Structures are given as structure tokens and as C-alpha cells.
PDB file of C-alpha atoms in Angstrom:
ATOM      1  CA  MET A   1       0.000   0.000   0.000  1.00 56.00           C
ATOM      2  CA  ASN A   2       1.369   3.430  -1.004  1.00 63.00           C
ATOM      3  CA  ASN A   3       1.488   5.674   2.076  1.00 71.00           C
ATOM      4  CA  SER A   4       3.095   8.687   0.392  1.00 79.00           C
ATOM      5  CA  PRO A   5       1.407  12.056   1.075  1.00 79.00           C
ATOM      6  CA  THR A   6       0.517  12.399  -2.621  1.00 87.00           C
ATOM      7  CA  SER A   7      -0.916   8.922  -3.232  1.00 90.00           C
ATOM      8  CA  LEU A   8      -4.576   9.876  -2.648  1.00 91.00           C
ATOM      9  CA  PHE A   9      -4.244  12.981  -4.805  1.00 93.00           C
ATOM     10  CA  ASP A  10      -2.750  10.878  -7.615  1.00 93.00           C
ATOM     11  CA  SER A  11      -5.549   8.320  -7.256  1.00 93.00           C
ATOM     12  CA  TYR A  12      -8.292  10.973  -7.444  1.00 94.00           C
ATOM     13  CA  GLU A  13      -6.539  12.606 -10.406  1.00 93.00           C
ATOM     14  CA  GLN A  14      -6.425   9.257 -12.212  1.00 95.00           C
ATOM     15  CA  ASP A  15     -10.155   8.738 -11.622  1.00 95.00           C
ATOM     16  CA  PHE A  16     -10.809  12.305 -12.798  1.00 95.00           C
ATOM     17  CA  ASN A  17      -8.899  11.689 -16.039  1.00 94.00           C
ATOM     18  CA  GLN A  18     -10.928   8.511 -16.654  1.00 95.00           C
ATOM     19  CA  PHE A  19     -14.194  10.439 -16.274  1.00 93.00           C
ATOM     20  CA  ILE A  20     -12.873  13.215 -18.536  1.00 93.00           C
ATOM     21  CA  ASP A  21     -11.942  10.658 -21.210  1.00 93.00           C
ATOM     22  CA  SER A  22     -15.446   9.178 -21.024  1.00 90.00           C
ATOM     23  CA  ILE A  23     -17.001  12.671 -21.257  1.00 90.00           C
ATOM     24  CA  ARG A  24     -14.810  13.569 -24.210  1.00 90.00           C
ATOM     25  CA  GLN A  25     -15.847  10.435 -26.103  1.00 89.00           C
ATOM     26  CA  LYS A  26     -19.546  11.147 -25.507  1.00 84.00           C
ATOM     27  CA  LEU A  27     -19.354  14.813 -26.467  1.00 84.00           C
ATOM     28  CA  ASP A  28     -17.101  14.275 -29.473  1.00 78.00           C
ATOM     29  CA  GLY A  29     -19.494  11.664 -30.881  1.00 68.00           C
ATOM     30  CA  ASP A  30     -21.857  12.655 -33.632  1.00 52.00           C
ATOM     31  CA  GLY A  31     -25.037  13.273 -31.667  1.00 53.00           C
ATOM     32  CA  SER A  32     -26.983  14.037 -34.837  1.00 51.00           C
ATOM     33  CA  ALA A  33     -26.576  10.417 -35.936  1.00 49.00           C
ATOM     34  CA  GLU A  34     -28.273   9.161 -32.783  1.00 55.00           C
ATOM     35  CA  ASP A  35     -31.930   8.866 -32.051  1.00 64.00           C
ATOM     36  CA  PRO A  36     -33.056  11.948 -30.056  1.00 67.00           C
ATOM     37  CA  GLU A  37     -33.900   9.827 -27.030  1.00 71.00           C
ATOM     38  CA  GLN A  38     -30.576   8.012 -27.268  1.00 76.00           C
ATOM     39  CA  HIS A  39     -28.811  11.348 -27.526  1.00 74.00           C
ATOM     40  CA  LYS A  40     -30.607  12.588 -24.436  1.00 78.00           C
ATOM     41  CA  GLY A  41     -29.610   9.418 -22.608  1.00 81.00           C
ATOM     42  CA  SER A  42     -25.995   9.995 -23.643  1.00 83.00           C
ATOM     43  CA  LEU A  43     -26.201  13.556 -22.342  1.00 85.00           C
ATOM     44  CA  ARG A  44     -27.611  12.338 -19.026  1.00 87.00           C
ATOM     45  CA  ARG A  45     -24.732   9.867 -18.687  1.00 90.00           C
ATOM     46  CA  THR A  46     -22.341  12.676 -19.541  1.00 90.00           C
ATOM     47  CA  GLU A  47     -23.913  14.805 -16.812  1.00 90.00           C
ATOM     48  CA  MET A  48     -23.416  11.985 -14.305  1.00 92.00           C
ATOM     49  CA  ASP A  49     -19.759  11.694 -15.357  1.00 92.00           C
ATOM     50  CA  LEU A  50     -19.393  15.461 -14.922  1.00 93.00           C
ATOM     51  CA  ASP A  51     -20.794  15.190 -11.400  1.00 94.00           C
ATOM     52  CA  GLU A  52     -18.328  12.422 -10.588  1.00 94.00           C
ATOM     53  CA  ALA A  53     -15.456  14.437 -12.083  1.00 93.00           C
ATOM     54  CA  ASP A  54     -16.532  17.427  -9.996  1.00 94.00           C
ATOM     55  CA  GLU A  55     -16.454  15.217  -6.896  1.00 94.00           C
ATOM     56  CA  MET A  56     -12.914  14.089  -7.775  1.00 94.00           C
ATOM     57  CA  VAL A  57     -11.820  17.722  -8.059  1.00 94.00           C
ATOM     58  CA  SER A  58     -13.313  18.412  -4.601  1.00 94.00           C
ATOM     59  CA  GLN A  59     -11.383  15.466  -3.180  1.00 94.00           C
ATOM     60  CA  MET A  60      -8.191  16.711  -4.845  1.00 93.00           C
ATOM     61  CA  GLU A  61      -8.719  20.121  -3.229  1.00 93.00           C
ATOM     62  CA  ILE A  62      -8.970  18.447   0.180  1.00 93.00           C
ATOM     63  CA  GLU A  63      -5.956  16.180  -0.312  1.00 91.00           C
ATOM     64  CA  ILE A  64      -3.699  18.983  -1.539  1.00 91.00           C
ATOM     65  CA  GLN A  65      -3.798  20.512   1.950  1.00 90.00           C
ATOM     66  CA  GLY A  66      -1.851  17.525   3.311  1.00 89.00           C
ATOM     67  CA  ILE A  67       0.881  17.608   0.646  1.00 90.00           C
ATOM     68  CA  PRO A  68       4.268  18.980   1.839  1.00 90.00           C
ATOM     69  CA  ALA A  69       4.887  22.622   0.971  1.00 90.00           C
ATOM     70  CA  SER A  70       7.887  21.711  -1.196  1.00 90.00           C
ATOM     71  CA  LEU A  71       5.687  19.593  -3.500  1.00 89.00           C
ATOM     72  CA  ARG A  72       2.466  21.581  -3.304  1.00 91.00           C
ATOM     73  CA  PRO A  73       3.069  24.102  -6.170  1.00 93.00           C
ATOM     74  CA  GLN A  74       3.238  21.434  -8.893  1.00 93.00           C
ATOM     75  CA  TYR A  75       0.125  19.714  -7.545  1.00 94.00           C
ATOM     76  CA  GLN A  76      -1.691  23.049  -7.381  1.00 94.00           C
ATOM     77  CA  ALA A  77      -0.871  23.522 -11.073  1.00 95.00           C
ATOM     78  CA  ARG A  78      -2.304  20.065 -11.826  1.00 94.00           C
ATOM     79  CA  LEU A  79      -5.433  20.944  -9.835  1.00 94.00           C
ATOM     80  CA  ARG A  80      -5.888  24.178 -11.796  1.00 95.00           C
ATOM     81  CA  SER A  81      -5.532  22.230 -15.055  1.00 95.00           C
ATOM     82  CA  ALA A  82      -8.167  19.730 -13.898  1.00 94.00           C
ATOM     83  CA  LYS A  83     -10.558  22.567 -12.980  1.00 95.00           C
ATOM     84  CA  ALA A  84     -10.029  24.174 -16.380  1.00 95.00           C
ATOM     85  CA  ASP A  85     -10.782  20.863 -18.159  1.00 94.00           C
ATOM     86  CA  LEU A  86     -13.893  20.352 -16.039  1.00 93.00           C
ATOM     87  CA  ALA A  87     -15.181  23.885 -16.771  1.00 94.00           C
ATOM     88  CA  ARG A  88     -14.554  23.435 -20.507  1.00 93.00           C
ATOM     89  CA  TYR A  89     -16.470  20.168 -20.710  1.00 92.00           C
ATOM     90  CA  LYS A  90     -19.298  21.515 -18.562  1.00 93.00           C
ATOM     91  CA  LYS A  91     -19.679  24.340 -21.059  1.00 92.00           C
ATOM     92  CA  ALA A  92     -19.559  21.880 -23.968  1.00 90.00           C
ATOM     93  CA  HIS A  93     -22.213  19.744 -22.274  1.00 89.00           C
ATOM     94  CA  ARG A  94     -24.516  22.734 -21.766  1.00 90.00           C
ATOM     95  CA  GLU A  95     -24.152  23.697 -25.420  1.00 88.00           C
ATOM     96  CA  SER A  96     -24.805  20.126 -26.564  1.00 85.00           C
ATOM     97  CA  ARG A  97     -27.876  19.876 -24.337  1.00 84.00           C
ATOM     98  CA  ALA A  98     -29.179  23.202 -25.623  1.00 83.00           C
ATOM     99  CA  ARG A  99     -28.806  21.988 -29.216  1.00 81.00           C
ATOM    100  CA  ALA A 100     -30.564  18.730 -28.332  1.00 77.00           C
ATOM    101  CA  ASP A 101     -33.465  20.635 -26.745  1.00 76.00           C
ATOM    102  CA  LEU A 102     -33.703  22.893 -29.798  1.00 76.00           C
ATOM    103  CA  LEU A 103     -33.743  19.927 -32.171  1.00 72.00           C
ATOM    104  CA  THR A 104     -36.396  18.194 -30.058  1.00 68.00           C
ATOM    105  CA  ARG A 105     -38.640  21.255 -30.071  1.00 67.00           C
ATOM    106  CA  THR A 106     -38.126  21.763 -33.793  1.00 61.00           C
ATOM    107  CA  SER A 107     -38.930  18.159 -34.630  1.00 58.00           C
ATOM    108  CA  SER A 108     -41.800  17.917 -32.129  1.00 53.00           C
ATOM    109  CA  PRO A 109     -44.046  20.984 -32.422  1.00 49.00           C
ATOM    110  CA  GLY A 110     -46.507  19.399 -30.035  1.00 48.00           C
ATOM    111  CA  THR A 111     -44.069  20.117 -27.245  1.00 46.00           C
ATOM    112  CA  PHE A 112     -45.042  23.775 -27.298  1.00 43.00           C
ATOM    113  CA  ALA A 113     -48.330  24.912 -25.906  1.00 43.00           C
ATOM    114  CA  SER A 114     -50.946  25.415 -28.609  1.00 42.00           C
ATOM    115  CA  SER A 115     -54.682  25.549 -28.922  1.00 41.00           C
ATOM    116  CA  ASP A 116     -54.707  21.757 -29.540  1.00 45.00           C
ATOM    117  CA  ASN A 117     -52.497  20.936 -26.509  1.00 46.00           C
ATOM    118  CA  PRO A 118     -52.545  23.790 -24.001  1.00 43.00           C
ATOM    119  CA  TYR A 119     -50.842  21.667 -21.299  1.00 45.00           C
ATOM    120  CA  GLY A 120     -47.817  20.654 -23.347  1.00 47.00           C
ATOM    121  CA  GLY A 121     -45.759  23.618 -22.143  1.00 52.00           C
ATOM    122  CA  ARG A 122     -46.696  22.983 -18.519  1.00 59.00           C
ATOM    123  CA  GLU A 123     -45.624  19.365 -18.756  1.00 65.00           C
ATOM    124  CA  ALA A 124     -42.277  20.398 -20.233  1.00 62.00           C
ATOM    125  CA  ASP A 125     -41.838  23.026 -17.501  1.00 63.00           C
ATOM    126  CA  ARG A 126     -42.731  20.448 -14.871  1.00 66.00           C
ATOM    127  CA  ALA A 127     -40.170  17.995 -16.314  1.00 71.00           C
ATOM    128  CA  ARG A 128     -37.506  20.686 -16.290  1.00 69.00           C
ATOM    129  CA  ALA A 129     -38.446  21.640 -12.729  1.00 69.00           C
ATOM    130  CA  LEU A 130     -38.160  18.021 -11.618  1.00 71.00           C
ATOM    131  CA  ALA A 131     -34.776  17.767 -13.336  1.00 74.00           C
ATOM    132  CA  GLY A 132     -33.693  20.948 -11.554  1.00 70.00           C
ATOM    133  CA  VAL A 133     -34.831  19.544  -8.201  1.00 69.00           C
ATOM    134  CA  SER A 134     -32.893  16.350  -8.900  1.00 72.00           C
ATOM    135  CA  LEU A 135     -29.759  18.342  -9.702  1.00 72.00           C
ATOM    136  CA  LEU A 136     -30.254  20.420  -6.560  1.00 72.00           C
ATOM    137  CA  GLU A 137     -30.574  17.262  -4.453  1.00 73.00           C
ATOM    138  CA  ASP A 138     -27.414  15.848  -6.033  1.00 74.00           C
ATOM    139  CA  GLY A 139     -25.584  19.100  -5.333  1.00 72.00           C
ATOM    140  CA  SER A 140     -26.820  19.099  -1.726  1.00 68.00           C
ATOM    141  CA  LYS A 141     -25.644  15.515  -1.333  1.00 74.00           C
ATOM    142  CA  ARG A 142     -22.197  16.341  -2.693  1.00 78.00           C
ATOM    143  CA  LEU A 143     -22.019  19.383  -0.410  1.00 73.00           C
ATOM    144  CA  HIS A 144     -23.014  17.233   2.561  1.00 68.00           C
ATOM    145  CA  ASP A 145     -20.368  14.642   1.670  1.00 76.00           C
ATOM    146  CA  SER A 146     -17.724  17.353   1.277  1.00 72.00           C
ATOM    147  CA  HIS A 147     -18.736  18.833   4.649  1.00 68.00           C
ATOM    148  CA  ARG A 148     -18.533  15.387   6.263  1.00 76.00           C
ATOM    149  CA  ILE A 149     -15.102  14.782   4.781  1.00 82.00           C
ATOM    150  CA  ALA A 150     -13.953  18.208   5.987  1.00 73.00           C
ATOM    151  CA  LEU A 151     -15.180  17.405   9.521  1.00 73.00           C
ATOM    152  CA  GLU A 152     -13.420  14.033   9.458  1.00 74.00           C
ATOM    153  CA  THR A 153     -10.236  15.721   8.253  1.00 75.00           C
ATOM    154  CA  GLU A 154     -10.556  18.309  11.027  1.00 72.00           C
ATOM    155  CA  GLU A 155     -11.031  15.571  13.641  1.00 72.00           C
ATOM    156  CA  GLN A 156      -7.996  13.698  12.338  1.00 77.00           C
ATOM    157  CA  GLY A 157      -5.979  16.925  12.425  1.00 70.00           C
ATOM    158  CA  ALA A 158      -7.054  17.585  16.018  1.00 70.00           C
ATOM    159  CA  GLU A 159      -6.127  14.024  17.000  1.00 75.00           C
ATOM    160  CA  ILE A 160      -2.711  14.386  15.350  1.00 82.00           C
ATOM    161  CA  LEU A 161      -2.126  17.688  17.174  1.00 74.00           C
ATOM    162  CA  SER A 162      -3.116  16.048  20.462  1.00 70.00           C
ATOM    163  CA  ASN A 163      -0.692  13.170  19.854  1.00 76.00           C
ATOM    164  CA  LEU A 164       2.074  15.611  18.962  1.00 81.00           C
ATOM    165  CA  ARG A 165       1.368  17.596  22.144  1.00 79.00           C
ATOM    166  CA  GLN A 166       1.589  14.426  24.248  1.00 81.00           C
ATOM    167  CA  GLN A 167       4.842  13.420  22.542  1.00 87.00           C
ATOM    168  CA  ARG A 168       6.246  16.890  23.186  1.00 84.00           C
ATOM    169  CA  GLU A 169       5.344  16.619  26.877  1.00 82.00           C
ATOM    170  CA  GLN A 170       6.999  13.200  27.048  1.00 85.00           C
ATOM    171  CA  ILE A 171      10.141  14.585  25.401  1.00 88.00           C
ATOM    172  CA  GLU A 172      10.206  17.516  27.827  1.00 83.00           C
ATOM    173  CA  ASN A 173       9.767  15.147  30.789  1.00 84.00           C
ATOM    174  CA  SER A 174      12.571  12.944  29.478  1.00 83.00           C
ATOM    175  CA  ARG A 175      14.792  15.991  29.059  1.00 84.00           C
ATOM    176  CA  ASN A 176      14.051  17.128  32.632  1.00 85.00           C
ATOM    177  CA  THR A 177      14.840  13.621  33.907  1.00 85.00           C
ATOM    178  CA  LEU A 178      18.127  13.619  32.005  1.00 85.00           C
ATOM    179  CA  GLN A 179      19.012  17.030  33.430  1.00 87.00           C
ATOM    180  CA  MET A 180      18.293  15.782  36.956  1.00 85.00           C
ATOM    181  CA  ALA A 181      20.377  12.650  36.328  1.00 83.00           C
ATOM    182  CA  ASP A 182      23.220  14.783  34.952  1.00 81.00           C
ATOM    183  CA  SER A 183      23.065  16.997  38.050  1.00 82.00           C
ATOM    184  CA  SER A 184      23.128  13.924  40.310  1.00 83.00           C
ATOM    185  CA  ILE A 185      26.129  12.542  38.410  1.00 89.00           C
ATOM    186  CA  ASP A 186      27.950  15.872  38.835  1.00 86.00           C
ATOM    187  CA  ARG A 187      27.285  15.837  42.573  1.00 87.00           C
ATOM    188  CA  ALA A 188      28.433  12.217  42.884  1.00 84.00           C
ATOM    189  CA  SER A 189      31.563  13.022  40.884  1.00 83.00           C
ATOM    190  CA  GLY A 190      32.341  15.954  43.219  1.00 86.00           C
ATOM    191  CA  THR A 191      31.849  13.741  46.276  1.00 88.00           C
ATOM    192  CA  LEU A 192      34.196  11.085  44.856  1.00 86.00           C
ATOM    193  CA  LYS A 193      36.862  13.705  44.142  1.00 89.00           C
ATOM    194  CA  LYS A 194      36.622  14.967  47.737  1.00 88.00           C
ATOM    195  CA  MET A 195      36.913  11.416  49.088  1.00 90.00           C
ATOM    196  CA  ILE A 196      39.951  10.716  46.897  1.00 90.00           C
ATOM    197  CA  ARG A 197      41.603  13.992  48.007  1.00 88.00           C
ATOM    198  CA  ARG A 198      40.977  13.164  51.687  1.00 88.00           C
ATOM    199  CA  MET A 199      42.350   9.666  51.124  1.00 89.00           C
ATOM    200  CA  TYR A 200      45.603  11.107  49.750  1.00 88.00           C
ATOM    201  CA  GLN A 201      45.762  13.552  52.651  1.00 89.00           C
ATOM    202  CA  GLN A 202      45.324  10.702  55.120  1.00 89.00           C
ATOM    203  CA  ARG A 203      48.070   8.736  53.369  1.00 88.00           C
ATOM    204  CA  VAL A 204      50.408  11.704  53.601  1.00 90.00           C
ATOM    205  CA  VAL A 205      49.635  12.187  57.307  1.00 89.00           C
ATOM    206  CA  THR A 206      50.032   8.463  57.971  1.00 89.00           C
ATOM    207  CA  GLY A 207      53.349   8.410  56.099  1.00 89.00           C
ATOM    208  CA  ALA A 208      54.548  11.432  58.056  1.00 90.00           C
ATOM    209  CA  ILE A 209      53.631   9.786  61.375  1.00 92.00           C
ATOM    210  CA  ILE A 210      55.408   6.562  60.378  1.00 93.00           C
ATOM    211  CA  GLY A 211      58.467   8.564  59.336  1.00 90.00           C
ATOM    212  CA  VAL A 212      58.542  10.453  62.653  1.00 91.00           C
ATOM    213  CA  LEU A 213      58.180   7.197  64.611  1.00 90.00           C
ATOM    214  CA  ALA A 214      60.944   5.543  62.605  1.00 90.00           C
ATOM    215  CA  LEU A 215      63.212   8.549  63.220  1.00 89.00           C
ATOM    216  CA  LEU A 216      62.496   8.413  66.977  1.00 89.00           C
ATOM    217  CA  ILE A 217      63.269   4.691  67.050  1.00 91.00           C
ATOM    218  CA  ILE A 218      66.553   5.283  65.246  1.00 91.00           C
ATOM    219  CA  ILE A 219      67.471   8.071  67.646  1.00 91.00           C
ATOM    220  CA  ILE A 220      66.601   5.951  70.684  1.00 90.00           C
ATOM    221  CA  VAL A 221      68.620   3.007  69.423  1.00 89.00           C
ATOM    222  CA  TRP A 222      71.551   5.243  68.538  1.00 89.00           C
ATOM    223  CA  GLU A 223      71.597   6.817  71.998  1.00 87.00           C
ATOM    224  CA  LYS A 224      71.351   3.409  73.636  1.00 86.00           C
ATOM    225  CA  PHE A 225      74.354   1.944  71.866  1.00 86.00           C
ATOM    226  CA  SER A 226      76.404   5.107  72.029  1.00 79.00           C
TER     227      SER A 226
END
């Protein structure tokens, strides 16, 4: 498993490119050669792919925040390129859908309200309203998912900060313990030096006493025999 900080961004970008390729194939196809209903179905599938591509861009925007600052500029450029591609194909999709609607109305006069079918326009308006509601619900769902992901990311960030704070406290406690141990070692070293100095002093005093005693013994023996 790739645990690099850019792996998720790369994965979302790969999925985005797959959706863009699918959208390009649908929009570049000759829609005039299709049946109007088939063409509408193709446009609906294209719209779904655009929604998925938009979701991938949102995920890329979230993941780019966790990329190291040294690598972030090149990934920001890739994100801008993805946004530009998405905007271009959204515009192409709107134009293609507008042409399809125009062709449908031209080929099906009954779609417009007339004296023979006064409710035709209302039915078309109702269908468009329902489609708008569906798009609004999809947008609300994506917004909710993005908000949920942002909250999860915030919780993970807070947990990481808490762990880092605990580790910092542990390091500071360890440093204080080491400082106390170093101070104790210094005190013990000073005590040992004092003991060694006193030991040498005692040796000198003992040697001096032995020398004096030996000199007295020599003097006493000398006086005795002389």
C-alpha cells in the first residue's frame, strides 16, 4: 500500500482523467446520428460523469492541503488544469444539451403549448423543474459529503495535534529527567573527588607519622648503643 502524502491525490486525479476521457468520447461523438432519445440518454450519462469528475476535483482540493509545501506548487498547477478541463467540458455539455433541446422542439411541435395541446408547455416546464430539483438534491448531497469529509479531516488533524502535544510533553519530561540525572552525576563526581583527596591527605599524614616514629626509634637506638 502506497502511504506517500501524494498517493490519494494521484488516485483521485487518475479517476478524474478517466471520467474526462469518457465525457470527451460522448461529447465528441456525432449526436446528430443518434436517435433523439438516445442522444438525451448519452447527455444524461455525460452529466453523471461530470458530477463524478466534480467530486474528484473536490477530493483533490482536500488532499492537496496535506501535501508537503515543497511539493504543493506542482500539484496546485495540476489541480488548476483539472478545474479548467472540467469547466470546458461543462460548457460543452450545456451547449450540446441546448442543441438537443432545440432539435427536439423543432422536430416535435406538439411540445409547445398550442390551442390543440394547451398543457404541453406545462408538462415540459414540470419535467424541467423536476430535473432541476434532482440536480439540486445531487448538489446538496455532494455538499453534505464534502462537509462530512472536511469534519473528518478536522477531527484527524485535532487528534494528530493532540498526539504531537503528548509526545512533546513526554520529550520535555525525558529531558528534565536527564538534566536531573546529569546533576546527580555531577554531585556524585564531586563527592568522589573529595573522598579521593581526603584519602591522599590521610596517606600523607600516615606516612609522616610513620616517618617520625621511625626517626624516633633510630634516635633511641643510637643513643642506647652510644
